[in-house]
Coordinates of C-alpha atoms in Angstrom, one line a residue:
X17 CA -35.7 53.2 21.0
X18 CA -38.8 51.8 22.0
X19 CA -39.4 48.5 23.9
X20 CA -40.6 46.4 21.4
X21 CA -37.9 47.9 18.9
X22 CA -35.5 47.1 21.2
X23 CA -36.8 43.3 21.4
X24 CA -36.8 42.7 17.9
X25 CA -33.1 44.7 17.7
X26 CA -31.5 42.6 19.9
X27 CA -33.5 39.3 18.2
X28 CA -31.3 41.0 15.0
X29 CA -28.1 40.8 16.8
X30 CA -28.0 37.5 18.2
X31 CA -29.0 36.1 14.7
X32 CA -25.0 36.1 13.8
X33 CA -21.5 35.3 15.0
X34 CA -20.5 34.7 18.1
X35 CA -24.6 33.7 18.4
X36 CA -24.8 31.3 15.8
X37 CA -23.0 28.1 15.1
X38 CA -23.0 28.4 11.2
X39 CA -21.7 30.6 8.5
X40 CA -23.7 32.1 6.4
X41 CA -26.8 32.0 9.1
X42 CA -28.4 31.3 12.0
X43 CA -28.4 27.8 13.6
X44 CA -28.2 27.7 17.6
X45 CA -27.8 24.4 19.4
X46 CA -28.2 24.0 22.8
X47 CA -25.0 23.9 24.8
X48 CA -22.7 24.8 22.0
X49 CA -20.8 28.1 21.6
X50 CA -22.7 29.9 20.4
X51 CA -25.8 29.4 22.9
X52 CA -22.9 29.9 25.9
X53 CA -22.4 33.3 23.8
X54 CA -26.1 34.2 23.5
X55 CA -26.6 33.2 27.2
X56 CA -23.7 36.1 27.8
X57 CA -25.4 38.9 26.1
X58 CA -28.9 37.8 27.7
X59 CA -27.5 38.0 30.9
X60 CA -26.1 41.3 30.3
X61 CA -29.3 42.8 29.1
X62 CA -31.4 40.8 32.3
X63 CA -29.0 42.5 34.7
X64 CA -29.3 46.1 33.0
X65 CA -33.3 45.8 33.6
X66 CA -32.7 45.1 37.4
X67 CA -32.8 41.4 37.4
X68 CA -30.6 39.1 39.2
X69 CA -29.5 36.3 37.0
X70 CA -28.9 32.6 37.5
X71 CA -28.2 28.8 35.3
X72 CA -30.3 26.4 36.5
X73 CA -29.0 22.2 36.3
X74 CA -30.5 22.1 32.8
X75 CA -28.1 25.3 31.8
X76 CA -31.5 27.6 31.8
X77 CA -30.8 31.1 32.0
X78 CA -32.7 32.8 34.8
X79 CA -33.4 36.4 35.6
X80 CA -35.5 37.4 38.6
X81 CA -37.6 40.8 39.5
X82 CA -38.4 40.1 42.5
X83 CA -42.4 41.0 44.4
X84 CA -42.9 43.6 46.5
X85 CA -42.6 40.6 49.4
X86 CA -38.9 38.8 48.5
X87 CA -39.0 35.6 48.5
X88 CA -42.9 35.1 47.3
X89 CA -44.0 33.2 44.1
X90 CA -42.8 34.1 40.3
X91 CA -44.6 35.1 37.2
X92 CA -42.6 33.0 34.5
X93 CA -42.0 35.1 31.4
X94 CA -40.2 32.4 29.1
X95 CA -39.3 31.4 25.4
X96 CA -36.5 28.9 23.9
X97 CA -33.2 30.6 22.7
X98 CA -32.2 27.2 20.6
X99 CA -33.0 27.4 16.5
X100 CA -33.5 24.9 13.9
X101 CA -30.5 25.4 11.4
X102 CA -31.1 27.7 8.8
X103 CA -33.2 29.6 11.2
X104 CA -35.5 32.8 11.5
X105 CA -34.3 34.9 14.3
X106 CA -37.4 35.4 16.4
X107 CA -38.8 32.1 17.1
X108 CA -38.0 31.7 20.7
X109 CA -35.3 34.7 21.7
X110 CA -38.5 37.4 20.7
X111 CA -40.4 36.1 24.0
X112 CA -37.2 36.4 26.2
X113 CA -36.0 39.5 24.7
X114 CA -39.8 41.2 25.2
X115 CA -39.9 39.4 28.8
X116 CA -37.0 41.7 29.6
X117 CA -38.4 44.7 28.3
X118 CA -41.4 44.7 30.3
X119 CA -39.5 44.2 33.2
X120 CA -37.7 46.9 32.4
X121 CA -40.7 48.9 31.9
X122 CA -41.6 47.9 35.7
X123 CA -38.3 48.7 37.0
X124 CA -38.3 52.0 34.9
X125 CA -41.8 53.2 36.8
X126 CA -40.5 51.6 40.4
X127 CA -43.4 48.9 40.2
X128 CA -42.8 45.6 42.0
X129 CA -46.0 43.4 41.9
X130 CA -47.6 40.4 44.6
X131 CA -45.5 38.1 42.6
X132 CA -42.1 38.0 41.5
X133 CA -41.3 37.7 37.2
X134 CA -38.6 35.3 36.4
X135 CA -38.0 35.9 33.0
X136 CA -36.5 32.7 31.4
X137 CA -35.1 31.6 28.3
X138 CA -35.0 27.5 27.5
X139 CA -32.2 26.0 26.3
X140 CA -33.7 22.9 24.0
X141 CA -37.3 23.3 22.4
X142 CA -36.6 22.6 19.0
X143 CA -34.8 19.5 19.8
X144 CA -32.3 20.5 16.9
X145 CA -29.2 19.3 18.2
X146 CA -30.0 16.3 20.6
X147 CA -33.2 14.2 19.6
X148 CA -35.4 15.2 22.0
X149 CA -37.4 18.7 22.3
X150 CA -38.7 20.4 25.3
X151 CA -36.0 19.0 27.2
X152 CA -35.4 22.1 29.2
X153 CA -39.0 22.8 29.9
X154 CA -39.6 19.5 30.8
X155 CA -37.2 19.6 33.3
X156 CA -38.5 22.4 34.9
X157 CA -42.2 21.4 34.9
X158 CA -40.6 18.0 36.9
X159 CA -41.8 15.9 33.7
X160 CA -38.3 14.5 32.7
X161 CA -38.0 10.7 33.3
X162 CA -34.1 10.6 34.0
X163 CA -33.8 7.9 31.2
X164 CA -34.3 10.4 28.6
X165 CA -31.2 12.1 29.7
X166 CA -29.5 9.0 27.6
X167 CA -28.8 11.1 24.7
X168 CA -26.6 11.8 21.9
X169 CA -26.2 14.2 19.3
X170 CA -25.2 13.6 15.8
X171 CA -21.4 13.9 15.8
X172 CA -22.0 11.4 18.6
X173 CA -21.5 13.4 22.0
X174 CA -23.5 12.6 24.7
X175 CA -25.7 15.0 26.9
X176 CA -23.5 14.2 29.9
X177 CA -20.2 15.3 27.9
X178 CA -22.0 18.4 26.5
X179 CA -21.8 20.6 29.6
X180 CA -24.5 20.0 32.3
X181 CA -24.4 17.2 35.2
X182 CA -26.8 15.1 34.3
X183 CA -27.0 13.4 37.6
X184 CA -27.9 17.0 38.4
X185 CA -30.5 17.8 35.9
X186 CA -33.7 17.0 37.0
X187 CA -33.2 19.3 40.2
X188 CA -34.4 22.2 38.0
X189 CA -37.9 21.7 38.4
X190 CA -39.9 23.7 39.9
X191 CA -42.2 23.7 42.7
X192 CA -46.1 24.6 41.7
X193 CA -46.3 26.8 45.3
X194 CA -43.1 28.4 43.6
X195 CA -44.9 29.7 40.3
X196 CA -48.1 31.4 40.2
X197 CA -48.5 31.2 36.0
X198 CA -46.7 30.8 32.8
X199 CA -46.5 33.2 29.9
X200 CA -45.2 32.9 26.2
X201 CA -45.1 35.5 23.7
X202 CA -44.2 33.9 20.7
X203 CA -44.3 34.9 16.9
X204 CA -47.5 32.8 15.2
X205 CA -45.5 30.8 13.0
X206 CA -49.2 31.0 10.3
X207 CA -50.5 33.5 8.6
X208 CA -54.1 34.0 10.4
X209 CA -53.1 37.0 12.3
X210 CA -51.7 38.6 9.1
X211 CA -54.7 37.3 7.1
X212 CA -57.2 38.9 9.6
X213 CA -55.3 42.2 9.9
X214 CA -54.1 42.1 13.6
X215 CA -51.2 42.8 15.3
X216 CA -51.4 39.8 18.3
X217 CA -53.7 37.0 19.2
X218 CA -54.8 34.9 22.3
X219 CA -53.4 31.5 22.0
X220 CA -56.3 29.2 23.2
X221 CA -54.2 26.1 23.3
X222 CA -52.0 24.3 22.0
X223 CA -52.4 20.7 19.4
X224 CA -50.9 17.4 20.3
X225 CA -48.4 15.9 19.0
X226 CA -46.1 12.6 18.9
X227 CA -42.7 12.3 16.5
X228 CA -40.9 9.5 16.1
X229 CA -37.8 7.9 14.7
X230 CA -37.6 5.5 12.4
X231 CA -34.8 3.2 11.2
X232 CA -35.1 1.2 7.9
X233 CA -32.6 -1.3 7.6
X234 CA -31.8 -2.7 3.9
X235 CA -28.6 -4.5 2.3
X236 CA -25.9 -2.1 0.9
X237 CA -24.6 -2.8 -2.4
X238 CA -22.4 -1.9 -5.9
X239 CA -24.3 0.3 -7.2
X240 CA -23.5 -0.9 -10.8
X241 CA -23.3 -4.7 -10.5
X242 CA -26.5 -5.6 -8.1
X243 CA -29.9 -6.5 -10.2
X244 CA -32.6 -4.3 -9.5
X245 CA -34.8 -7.5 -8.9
X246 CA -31.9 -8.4 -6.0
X247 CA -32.0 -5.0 -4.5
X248 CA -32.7 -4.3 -0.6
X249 CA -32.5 -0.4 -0.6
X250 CA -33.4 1.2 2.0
X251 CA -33.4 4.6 0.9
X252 CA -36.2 3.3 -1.5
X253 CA -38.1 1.6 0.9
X254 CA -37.9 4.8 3.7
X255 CA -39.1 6.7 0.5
X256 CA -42.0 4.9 -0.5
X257 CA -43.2 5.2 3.2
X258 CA -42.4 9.0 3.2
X259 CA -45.1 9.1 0.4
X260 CA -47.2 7.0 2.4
X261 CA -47.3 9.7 5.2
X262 CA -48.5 12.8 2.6
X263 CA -51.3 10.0 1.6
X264 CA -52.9 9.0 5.1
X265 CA -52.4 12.8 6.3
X266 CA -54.2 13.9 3.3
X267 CA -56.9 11.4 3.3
X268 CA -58.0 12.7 6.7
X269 CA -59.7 15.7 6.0
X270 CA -59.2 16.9 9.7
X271 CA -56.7 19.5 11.0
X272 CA -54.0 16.8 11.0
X273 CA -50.6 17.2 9.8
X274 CA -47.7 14.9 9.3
X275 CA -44.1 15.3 8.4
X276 CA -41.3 13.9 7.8
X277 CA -38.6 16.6 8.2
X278 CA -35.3 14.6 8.1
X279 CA -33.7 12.0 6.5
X280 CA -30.6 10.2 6.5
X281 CA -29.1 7.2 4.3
X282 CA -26.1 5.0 4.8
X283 CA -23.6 4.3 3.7
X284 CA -24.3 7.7 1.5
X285 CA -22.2 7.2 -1.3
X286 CA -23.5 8.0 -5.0
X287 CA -22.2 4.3 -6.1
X288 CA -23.4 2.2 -3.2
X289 CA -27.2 1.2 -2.8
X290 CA -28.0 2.5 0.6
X291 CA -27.9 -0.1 3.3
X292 CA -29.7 1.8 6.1
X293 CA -31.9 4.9 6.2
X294 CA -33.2 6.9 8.9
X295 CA -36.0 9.8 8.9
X296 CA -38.3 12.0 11.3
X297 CA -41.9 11.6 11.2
X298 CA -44.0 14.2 13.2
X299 CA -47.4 13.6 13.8
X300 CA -49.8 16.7 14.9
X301 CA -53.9 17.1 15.7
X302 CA -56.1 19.4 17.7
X303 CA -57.9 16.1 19.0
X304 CA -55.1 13.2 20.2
X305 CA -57.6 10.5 19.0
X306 CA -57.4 11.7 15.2
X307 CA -53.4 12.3 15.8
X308 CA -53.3 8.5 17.0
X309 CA -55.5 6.8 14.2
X310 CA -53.4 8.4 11.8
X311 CA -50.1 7.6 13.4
X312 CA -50.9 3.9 13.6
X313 CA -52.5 3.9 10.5
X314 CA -48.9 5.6 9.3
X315 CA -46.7 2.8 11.7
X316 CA -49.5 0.2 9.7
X317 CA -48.1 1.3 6.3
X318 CA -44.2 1.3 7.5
X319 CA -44.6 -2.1 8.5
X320 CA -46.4 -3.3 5.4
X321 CA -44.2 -1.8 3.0
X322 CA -40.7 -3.6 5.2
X323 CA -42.2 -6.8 4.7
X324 CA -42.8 -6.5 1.0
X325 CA -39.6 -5.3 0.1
X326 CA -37.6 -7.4 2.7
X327 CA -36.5 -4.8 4.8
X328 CA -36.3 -4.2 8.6
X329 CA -38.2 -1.3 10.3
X330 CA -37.5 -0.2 13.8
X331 CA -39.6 2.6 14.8
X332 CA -38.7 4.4 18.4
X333 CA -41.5 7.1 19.8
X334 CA -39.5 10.4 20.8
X335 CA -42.0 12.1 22.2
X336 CA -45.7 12.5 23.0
X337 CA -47.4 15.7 23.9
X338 CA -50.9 15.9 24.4
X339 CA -52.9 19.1 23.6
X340 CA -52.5 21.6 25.9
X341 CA -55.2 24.1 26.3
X342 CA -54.4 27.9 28.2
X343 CA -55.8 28.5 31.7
X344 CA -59.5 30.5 31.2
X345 CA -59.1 33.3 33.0
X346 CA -55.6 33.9 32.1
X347 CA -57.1 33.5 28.5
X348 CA -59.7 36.4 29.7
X349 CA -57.2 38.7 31.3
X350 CA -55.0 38.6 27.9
X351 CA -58.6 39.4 26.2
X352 CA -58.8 42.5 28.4
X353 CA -55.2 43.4 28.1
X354 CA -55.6 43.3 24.2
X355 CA -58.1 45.5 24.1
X356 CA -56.6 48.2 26.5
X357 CA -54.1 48.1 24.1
X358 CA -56.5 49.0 21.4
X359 CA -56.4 46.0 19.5
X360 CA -59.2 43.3 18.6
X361 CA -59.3 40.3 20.2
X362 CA -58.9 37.1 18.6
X363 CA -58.3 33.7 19.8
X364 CA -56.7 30.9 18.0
X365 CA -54.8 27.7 18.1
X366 CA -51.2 27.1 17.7
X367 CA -50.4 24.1 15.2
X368 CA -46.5 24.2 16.2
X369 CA -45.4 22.9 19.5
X370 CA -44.0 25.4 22.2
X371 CA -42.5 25.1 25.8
X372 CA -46.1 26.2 27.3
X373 CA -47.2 22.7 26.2
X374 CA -44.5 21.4 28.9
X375 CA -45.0 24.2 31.6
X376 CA -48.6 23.0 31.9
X377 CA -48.1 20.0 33.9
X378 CA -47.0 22.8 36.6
X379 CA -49.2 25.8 36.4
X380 CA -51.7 28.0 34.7
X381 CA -50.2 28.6 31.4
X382 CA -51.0 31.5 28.8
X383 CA -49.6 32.6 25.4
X384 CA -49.7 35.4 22.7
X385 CA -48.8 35.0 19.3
X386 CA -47.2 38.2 17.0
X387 CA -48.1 38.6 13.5
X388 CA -45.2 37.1 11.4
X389 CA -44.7 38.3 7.8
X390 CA -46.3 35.6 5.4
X391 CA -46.9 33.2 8.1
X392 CA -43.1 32.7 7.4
X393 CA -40.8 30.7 10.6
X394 CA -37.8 28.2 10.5
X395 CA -36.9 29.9 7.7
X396 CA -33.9 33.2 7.4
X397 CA -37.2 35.3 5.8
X398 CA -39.0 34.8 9.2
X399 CA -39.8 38.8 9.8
X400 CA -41.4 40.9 13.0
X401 CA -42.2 44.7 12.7
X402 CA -41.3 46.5 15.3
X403 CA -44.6 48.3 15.5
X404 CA -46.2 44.7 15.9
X405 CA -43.6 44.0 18.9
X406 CA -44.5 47.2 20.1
X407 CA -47.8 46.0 20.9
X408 CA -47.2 43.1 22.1
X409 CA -45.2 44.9 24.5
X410 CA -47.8 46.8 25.9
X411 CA -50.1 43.9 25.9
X412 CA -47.6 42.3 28.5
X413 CA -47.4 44.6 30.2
X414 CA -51.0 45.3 30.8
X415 CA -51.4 41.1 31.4
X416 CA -49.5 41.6 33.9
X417 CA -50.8 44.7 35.6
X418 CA -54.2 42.8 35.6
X419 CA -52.7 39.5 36.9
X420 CA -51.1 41.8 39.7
X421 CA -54.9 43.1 41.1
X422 CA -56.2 39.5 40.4
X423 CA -53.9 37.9 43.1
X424 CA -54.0 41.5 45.8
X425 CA -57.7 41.0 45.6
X426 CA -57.6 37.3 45.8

């Protein structure tokens, strides 16, 4: 079987039991059983391409190839192995599981390079299980306050009781003399690539975004004997301002996007007017000054729409990431590497979010995105061809072999 066969393959076996935490499907939160199990079997594949493997404080799983000098900086190779439930099974584990296989590939020829590759896969990107994303990458690119370590997930266990010191955590980041560049190979997660006929693209950056939380407090009630003039609902009110969102994104006309993804009411039973309500909002531009007019503009409506119906709004911001463009030459070196490969070059933007956003507060950063079949992700009909893996493969491979004579002749 070929390397990127083997990639998508073993993308294909971790998508079930003991790699998933649901029946029926994949869903893969970080620090549960079955990301403990996934770590397992990536180990045990890292090893088997002559790697020596390590956990970092934030439960990262590390393998290392190391230069033809030991000791000398590393070539990070990285993707998330988290999901969103109901998940696709290559966003994320395809970059780690093609990481490995070009290091195979170098260990299979003999080659060791000026720099060493640490291929690593991230333990929280999606922020699916505790309500923060990036956490992992964050930690390594020495971004994470230690505040935002105060964390919960839904069933109400705390980061510290989930199995990593958090007193500990923050020692995984990295040193910038340490790490001499950043790659992600990632499945496009649109349907430009397919549209245009190509196998891979170079990612030129990535857009900004900022999610928050929001909290709509209301007055819970019989659901049969309370007037509808009397009402507080705050599943009403939290609605009204999810339409609000579609409207202001809409009205834009830029590359904007805003979503609200999750929701939540309480008490949440069919005969009781819900008292509280709780939902996502996710907030998205190429250009952070659009992304913030429309986010206030967004916070503006929330507010407006409390006070008219007598309801409280708390909003909390989760995150904010700014855009994050790729390192030019890397950008031109993955240009070169595409076309050795015998493939057009083309250059896009990524819409969604990735740990490269992170890594770029600590070095150079690059990424290339895989045809995906329909522009399909977060979804069980996400889809890879093997052929299309394939190439990426070799694209790698040939980044890196060019990254290699970039630093010997530096």
């Amino acid at each position: 079987m070929r390397g990127g066969a083997r990639a998508v393959a073993r993308c294909d076996a971790l998508g079930v039991a003991p790699y998933s935490d649901m029946a029926g499907g994949l869903y893969r939160g970080y620090l549960t059983p079955a990301y403990h199990a996934a770590q397992g079997a990536l180990a045990g594949w890292m090893t088997s391409a002559g790697m020596t493997v390590r956990r970092d404080a934030a439960a990262n799983l590390i393998g290392r190839y190391e230069a033809v000098t030991p000791g000398a900086p590393a070539l990070l190779i990285g993707s998330h192995l988290d999901s969103v439930r109901d998940a696709g099974r290559y966003d994320g584990p395809l970059g780690v599981t093609l990481g490995i296989e070009a290091v195979d590939a170098l260990r299979a020829a003999g080659r060791r390079l000026p720099f060493a590759i640490e291929v690593i896969a991230f333990g929280d990107e999606e922020g699916s299980r505790f309500p923060a994303a990036m956490l992992c990458s964050r930690a390594v690119a020495g971004t994470l306050a230690a505040d935002a370590l105060d964390l919960a997930d839904k069933d109400g266990i705390a980061l510290a009781d989930a199995g990593v010191d958090v007193g500990n955590y923050l020692t995984a980041a990295r040193t910038p003399a340490s790490v001499r560049a950043y790659f992600e190979a990632h499945i496009e997660q649109g349907p430009l690539l397919e549209a245009e006929h190509l196998a891979v693209g170079t990612v030129t950056g990535i857009a900004s975004q900022v999610r928050y939380q929001i909290a709509v407090q209301g007055t819970a009630g019989h659901a049969g004997t309370t007037t509808m003039a009397l009402r507080h609902d705050a599943l009403a009110g939290a609605a009204e301002m999810i339409v609000a969102v579609e409207a202001i994104a809409r009205a834009d006309a830029s590359d904007l996007v805003a979503t609200v993804g999750r929701i939540e009411a309480m008490p949440g039973a069919p005969n009781v007017i819900a008292g509280q309500a709780q939902f996502s909002l996710d907030v998205r531009s190429g250009n952070a000054a659009w992304r913030d007019r429309a986010a206030n503009a967004i916070l503006d409506a929330f507010r407006e729409i409390a006070d008219r119906r007598s309801l409280g709004c708390a909003i909390s911001r989760i995150h904010d990431l700014p855009a994050s463009p790729c390192d030019p030459l890397l950008m031109d070196l993955l240009d070169h590497a595409t076309l050795a490969a015998g493939q057009p070059v083309l250059r896009l933007v990524s819409g969604a979010g990735h740990d490269a956003m992170a890594m770029a507060a600590l070095c150079p950063t690059a990424m290339l995105f895989i045809r995906c079949k329909g522009g399909v992700s977060h979804n069980p009909a996400e889809h890879v061809d093997a052929a299309d893996a394939e190439i990426a493969l070799q694209v790698m491979l040939g980044f890196i072999e060019q990254l290699g004579a970039t630093f010997a002749n530096a």
